[in-house]
Amino acid sequence: MQLQDILFSQGFGTRRVCTGLVQQGHVQVGVPEEGGALRDCADPWAEFALQGLRLRVQGVEWEVHAKAYLMLHKPAGTECSQKPSTYPSIYTLLPSPLRLRPSKGAVQGVQAIGRLDQDTTGLLLLTDDGQFIHRMGSPKHHVPKVYEVTTKHPVDESQVGRLLAGVVLDDDPKPVRAAACEVVGAAGESRHLRLTLTEGKYHQVKRMLAAVGNRVEALHRSRIGGLALPADLPPGGWRWLGPQELALLKP
Ligand code: URA
């Protein structure tokens, strides 16, 4: 693929902007055959394979990915919407190429797979692969999601039992139940609950806890399927997902 097209595919601007970046000497390229060592390339039409390609664009290094799959450690006080109403959007935490990647000819950028509330923290996945978003959201694809819940009142065994048996929420007579639920610490004393859900209804954790007479004070998603939020990814930080991590998301 030509270097200008590669830059365009990665979200560095229009083809004209990308051609200009290369011609003006702002782009360095590292290919796997040369150990990834970066060297100048001022020819926008030079051909490179995408696999394992590294770029440095205006001094900033960039891994080339044909499709973007990433995880974000969502901080509190951010909204998952592209057009937030009150708090900053999570998309402001991403570098601009991720927000400007073209998809089917239009600038779309990556999109969050599902949403977390503004005050919820933790693991959020984003991608520009529409089919992947669709698969992950499908009811047939029951990937368990684990939430660390800080409750207002200590959690007792009867609340755990009711969450596992199923509670009725106000918008649907069909009960929703936790796939797993454990009190972290001593039941009747601890305010830390680890809850696993396989669905993603609006405010589901908060509504389930309210239905058993408790209240969520803080909520953190620690895991999706076999993929855990890494301890060394700070709030606001993001990371590319590789094929091995994507495989952990299969149901
Ligand atoms: N359940 C909630 O109540 N809020 C979230 O952000 C996620 C799950």
Short mmCIF file of C-alpha atoms and ligand atoms in Angstrom, two decimals:
data_model
loop_
_atom_site.label_atom_id
_atom_site.label_comp_id
_atom_site.label_asym_id
_atom_site.label_seq_id
_atom_site.Cartn_x
_atom_site.Cartn_y
_atom_site.Cartn_z
CA MET A 1 0.00 0.00 0.00
CA GLN A 2 1.29 3.50 -0.78
CA LEU A 3 2.59 5.53 2.16
CA GLN A 4 0.09 8.35 1.60
CA ASP A 5 -2.78 5.81 1.63
CA ILE A 6 -1.41 4.20 4.77
CA LEU A 7 -1.35 7.55 6.57
CA PHE A 8 -4.87 8.27 5.33
CA SER A 9 -6.12 4.87 6.57
CA GLN A 10 -4.62 5.56 10.01
CA GLY A 11 -6.44 8.87 10.42
CA PHE A 12 -3.70 11.40 9.68
CA GLY A 13 -5.98 13.55 7.50
CA THR A 14 -7.13 13.80 3.91
CA ARG A 15 -5.02 12.19 1.19
CA ARG A 16 -3.77 15.65 0.27
CA VAL A 17 -2.69 16.38 3.85
CA CYS A 18 -1.00 12.96 4.05
CA THR A 19 0.87 13.50 0.79
CA GLY A 20 2.06 16.86 2.12
CA LEU A 21 3.21 15.36 5.43
CA VAL A 22 5.41 12.88 3.57
CA GLN A 23 6.77 15.34 1.00
CA GLN A 24 7.64 17.85 3.71
CA GLY A 25 9.76 15.24 5.49
CA HIS A 26 7.47 14.76 8.51
CA VAL A 27 7.23 10.97 8.16
CA GLN A 28 9.63 8.21 9.12
CA VAL A 29 8.99 4.54 8.46
CA GLY A 30 10.19 1.34 10.17
CA VAL A 31 9.68 -2.04 8.49
CA PRO A 32 9.96 -5.40 10.30
CA GLU A 33 12.64 -6.67 7.84
CA GLU A 34 14.92 -3.87 9.07
CA GLY A 35 14.08 -4.52 12.73
CA GLY A 36 11.64 -1.60 12.74
CA ALA A 37 14.45 1.00 12.71
CA LEU A 38 12.90 4.30 11.66
CA ARG A 39 14.20 6.00 8.53
CA ASP A 40 13.09 9.04 6.53
CA CYS A 41 10.78 8.49 3.60
CA ALA A 42 9.77 11.52 1.52
CA ASP A 43 8.05 9.57 -1.26
CA PRO A 44 4.25 9.49 -0.71
CA TRP A 45 3.90 6.72 -3.30
CA ALA A 46 6.49 4.35 -1.80
CA GLU A 47 4.88 0.94 -1.14
CA PHE A 48 4.88 -0.80 2.26
CA ALA A 49 3.11 -3.80 3.79
CA LEU A 50 0.87 -2.84 6.73
CA GLN A 51 1.85 -5.82 8.87
CA GLY A 52 4.29 -4.73 11.59
CA LEU A 53 4.83 -1.28 10.06
CA ARG A 54 5.85 1.54 12.40
CA LEU A 55 5.57 5.21 11.61
CA ARG A 56 6.77 8.40 13.16
CA VAL A 57 4.63 11.32 12.07
CA GLN A 58 5.67 14.82 13.09
CA GLY A 59 7.83 13.27 15.79
CA VAL A 60 5.10 11.02 17.22
CA GLU A 61 5.42 7.24 16.87
CA TRP A 62 2.48 5.29 15.54
CA GLU A 63 1.83 1.54 15.24
CA VAL A 64 0.02 0.77 12.01
CA HIS A 65 -3.13 -1.34 12.43
CA ALA A 66 -5.42 -2.30 9.55
CA LYS A 67 -8.31 -2.31 12.04
CA ALA A 68 -8.18 -0.57 15.41
CA TYR A 69 -9.06 -2.52 18.57
CA LEU A 70 -8.19 -0.89 21.86
CA MET A 71 -8.94 -0.77 25.54
CA LEU A 72 -9.37 2.40 27.55
CA HIS A 73 -9.30 2.81 31.32
CA LYS A 74 -12.31 5.07 31.58
CA PRO A 75 -11.93 7.64 34.34
CA ALA A 76 -14.86 8.97 36.38
CA GLY A 77 -16.45 12.17 35.13
CA THR A 78 -16.38 11.30 31.42
CA GLU A 79 -19.23 10.48 29.04
CA CYS A 80 -19.13 7.71 26.44
CA SER A 81 -21.00 9.90 23.93
CA GLN A 82 -19.38 11.63 20.94
CA LYS A 83 -21.57 14.63 21.82
CA PRO A 84 -21.45 14.77 25.61
CA SER A 85 -23.99 16.84 27.52
CA THR A 86 -22.20 17.61 30.81
CA TYR A 87 -18.79 15.92 31.14
CA PRO A 88 -15.91 15.62 28.66
CA SER A 89 -16.20 12.83 26.13
CA ILE A 90 -13.98 9.76 26.49
CA TYR A 91 -12.96 10.40 22.87
CA THR A 92 -10.94 13.43 24.01
CA LEU A 93 -8.62 10.93 25.76
CA LEU A 94 -7.59 9.40 22.43
CA PRO A 95 -5.02 10.75 19.96
CA SER A 96 -6.60 12.47 16.99
CA PRO A 97 -5.75 9.75 14.38
CA LEU A 98 -7.96 7.32 16.33
CA ARG A 99 -10.79 9.82 16.16
CA LEU A 100 -10.25 10.55 12.47
CA ARG A 101 -9.75 7.05 11.02
CA PRO A 102 -11.84 6.67 7.88
CA SER A 103 -14.29 3.85 7.55
CA LYS A 104 -16.15 3.13 4.30
CA GLY A 105 -15.01 6.47 2.90
CA ALA A 106 -16.18 8.66 5.82
CA VAL A 107 -14.33 9.94 8.88
CA GLN A 108 -15.73 7.83 11.71
CA GLY A 109 -12.94 7.10 14.11
CA VAL A 110 -13.17 4.36 16.70
CA GLN A 111 -16.38 3.81 18.67
CA ALA A 112 -16.95 2.49 22.17
CA ILE A 113 -18.46 -0.98 22.40
CA GLY A 114 -21.34 -0.32 24.76
CA ARG A 115 -21.37 2.48 27.29
CA LEU A 116 -20.47 3.09 30.90
CA ASP A 117 -22.14 5.77 33.01
CA GLN A 118 -20.26 9.03 33.53
CA ASP A 119 -19.33 8.06 37.10
CA THR A 120 -18.35 4.45 36.24
CA THR A 121 -14.65 3.70 35.82
CA GLY A 122 -12.76 0.82 34.24
CA LEU A 123 -12.44 -1.30 31.14
CA LEU A 124 -13.98 0.01 27.92
CA LEU A 125 -13.30 -1.42 24.46
CA LEU A 126 -13.23 0.66 21.30
CA THR A 127 -12.89 -0.25 17.65
CA ASP A 128 -13.51 0.87 14.07
CA ASP A 129 -14.70 -2.63 13.13
CA GLY A 130 -18.48 -2.39 12.75
CA GLN A 131 -18.94 -6.16 12.57
CA PHE A 132 -17.03 -6.63 15.80
CA ILE A 133 -19.22 -4.03 17.56
CA HIS A 134 -22.29 -5.84 16.26
CA ARG A 135 -21.03 -9.26 17.40
CA MET A 136 -20.08 -8.03 20.88
CA GLY A 137 -23.49 -6.40 21.32
CA SER A 138 -25.50 -9.37 20.11
CA PRO A 139 -27.55 -11.23 22.77
CA LYS A 140 -26.14 -14.48 21.35
CA HIS A 141 -22.67 -13.32 22.35
CA HIS A 142 -22.89 -13.59 26.13
CA VAL A 143 -19.50 -12.27 27.16
CA PRO A 144 -19.49 -11.93 30.95
CA LYS A 145 -18.59 -8.51 32.32
CA VAL A 146 -17.26 -8.19 35.86
CA TYR A 147 -18.04 -5.14 37.99
CA GLU A 148 -16.49 -4.14 41.30
CA VAL A 149 -19.31 -2.47 43.19
CA THR A 150 -18.92 -0.29 46.25
CA THR A 151 -22.24 -0.23 48.04
CA LYS A 152 -23.74 2.25 50.48
CA HIS A 153 -24.76 -0.46 52.95
CA PRO A 154 -22.93 -3.70 53.81
CA VAL A 155 -23.99 -6.53 51.51
CA ASP A 156 -25.63 -9.51 53.18
CA GLU A 157 -26.18 -13.06 51.97
CA SER A 158 -29.86 -12.48 51.25
CA GLN A 159 -29.00 -9.66 48.82
CA VAL A 160 -26.46 -11.93 47.10
CA GLY A 161 -29.10 -14.68 46.86
CA ARG A 162 -31.66 -12.32 45.33
CA LEU A 163 -29.17 -10.95 42.77
CA LEU A 164 -28.31 -14.49 41.71
CA ALA A 165 -31.95 -15.63 41.62
CA GLY A 166 -33.02 -12.59 39.56
CA VAL A 167 -34.65 -9.24 40.26
CA VAL A 168 -37.34 -7.43 38.29
CA LEU A 169 -36.43 -3.97 37.01
CA ASP A 170 -39.01 -1.32 36.21
CA ASP A 171 -38.86 -1.57 32.38
CA ASP A 172 -39.26 -5.33 31.91
CA PRO A 173 -41.23 -7.99 33.81
CA LYS A 174 -38.57 -10.59 32.94
CA PRO A 175 -36.13 -10.85 35.87
CA VAL A 176 -32.45 -10.11 35.32
CA ARG A 177 -29.93 -12.10 37.27
CA ALA A 178 -26.25 -11.93 38.02
CA ALA A 179 -24.21 -14.74 36.45
CA ALA A 180 -21.96 -14.58 39.53
CA CYS A 181 -21.95 -12.51 42.68
CA GLU A 182 -19.59 -12.60 45.62
CA VAL A 183 -19.01 -10.36 48.59
CA VAL A 184 -15.34 -9.43 48.78
CA GLY A 185 -14.69 -9.65 52.52
CA ALA A 186 -17.11 -10.67 55.24
CA ALA A 187 -20.80 -10.80 54.26
CA GLY A 188 -22.87 -8.47 56.44
CA GLU A 189 -19.83 -6.19 56.91
CA SER A 190 -18.25 -5.62 53.49
CA ARG A 191 -19.42 -2.97 51.06
CA HIS A 192 -17.51 -4.51 48.14
CA LEU A 193 -19.42 -6.78 45.80
CA ARG A 194 -18.02 -8.48 42.68
CA LEU A 195 -20.86 -8.88 40.21
CA THR A 196 -20.79 -10.62 36.83
CA LEU A 197 -23.41 -9.79 34.19
CA THR A 198 -23.94 -11.21 30.73
CA GLU A 199 -26.36 -8.52 29.57
CA GLY A 200 -26.00 -4.77 29.44
CA LYS A 201 -29.26 -3.03 30.26
CA TYR A 202 -29.31 0.70 31.00
CA HIS A 203 -27.88 1.38 34.52
CA GLN A 204 -28.22 -2.34 35.14
CA VAL A 205 -25.90 -2.71 38.13
CA LYS A 206 -27.29 0.38 39.87
CA ARG A 207 -30.88 -0.72 39.29
CA MET A 208 -30.20 -4.29 40.44
CA LEU A 209 -28.62 -3.08 43.68
CA ALA A 210 -31.51 -0.66 44.23
CA ALA A 211 -33.96 -3.56 43.69
CA VAL A 212 -32.43 -5.46 46.61
CA GLY A 213 -32.54 -2.43 48.91
CA ASN A 214 -28.93 -1.30 48.59
CA ARG A 215 -27.27 1.49 46.58
CA VAL A 216 -24.20 1.81 44.34
CA GLU A 217 -21.69 4.35 45.61
CA ALA A 218 -18.93 3.53 43.10
CA LEU A 219 -18.75 1.22 40.10
CA HIS A 220 -15.72 -0.11 38.26
CA ARG A 221 -15.61 -2.63 35.39
CA SER A 222 -12.59 -4.85 35.90
CA ARG A 223 -13.03 -7.51 33.22
CA ILE A 224 -14.76 -8.36 29.94
CA GLY A 225 -14.65 -12.08 29.16
CA GLY A 226 -11.08 -13.25 29.77
CA LEU A 227 -9.67 -9.75 29.35
CA ALA A 228 -8.85 -7.93 32.59
CA LEU A 229 -8.04 -4.25 32.91
CA PRO A 230 -4.25 -4.25 33.39
CA ALA A 231 -3.09 -2.89 36.74
CA ASP A 232 -0.51 -0.70 35.00
CA LEU A 233 -2.99 1.07 32.72
CA PRO A 234 -3.82 4.31 34.56
CA PRO A 235 -7.24 6.03 34.41
CA GLY A 236 -7.43 7.85 31.09
CA GLY A 237 -4.82 5.55 29.49
CA TRP A 238 -5.42 3.40 26.40
CA ARG A 239 -3.67 0.49 24.72
CA TRP A 240 -3.89 -1.46 21.43
CA LEU A 241 -5.36 -4.96 21.66
CA GLY A 242 -3.54 -7.74 19.84
CA PRO A 243 -4.98 -11.01 18.45
CA GLN A 244 -4.31 -12.89 21.70
CA GLU A 245 -6.26 -10.34 23.74
CA LEU A 246 -9.10 -10.32 21.19
CA ALA A 247 -9.31 -14.10 21.48
CA LEU A 248 -10.04 -13.65 25.21
CA LEU A 249 -13.26 -11.85 24.30
CA LYS A 250 -14.85 -14.88 22.65
CA PRO A 251 -17.80 -16.27 24.67
N1 URA B 1 -24.35 -0.81 35.17
C1 URA B 1 -24.55 0.46 35.59
O1 URA B 1 -25.45 0.72 36.38
N2 URA B 1 -23.73 1.42 35.13
C2 URA B 1 -22.70 1.18 34.27
O2 URA B 1 -21.97 2.11 33.91
C3 URA B 1 -22.49 -0.13 33.86
C4 URA B 1 -23.34 -1.12 34.32
#
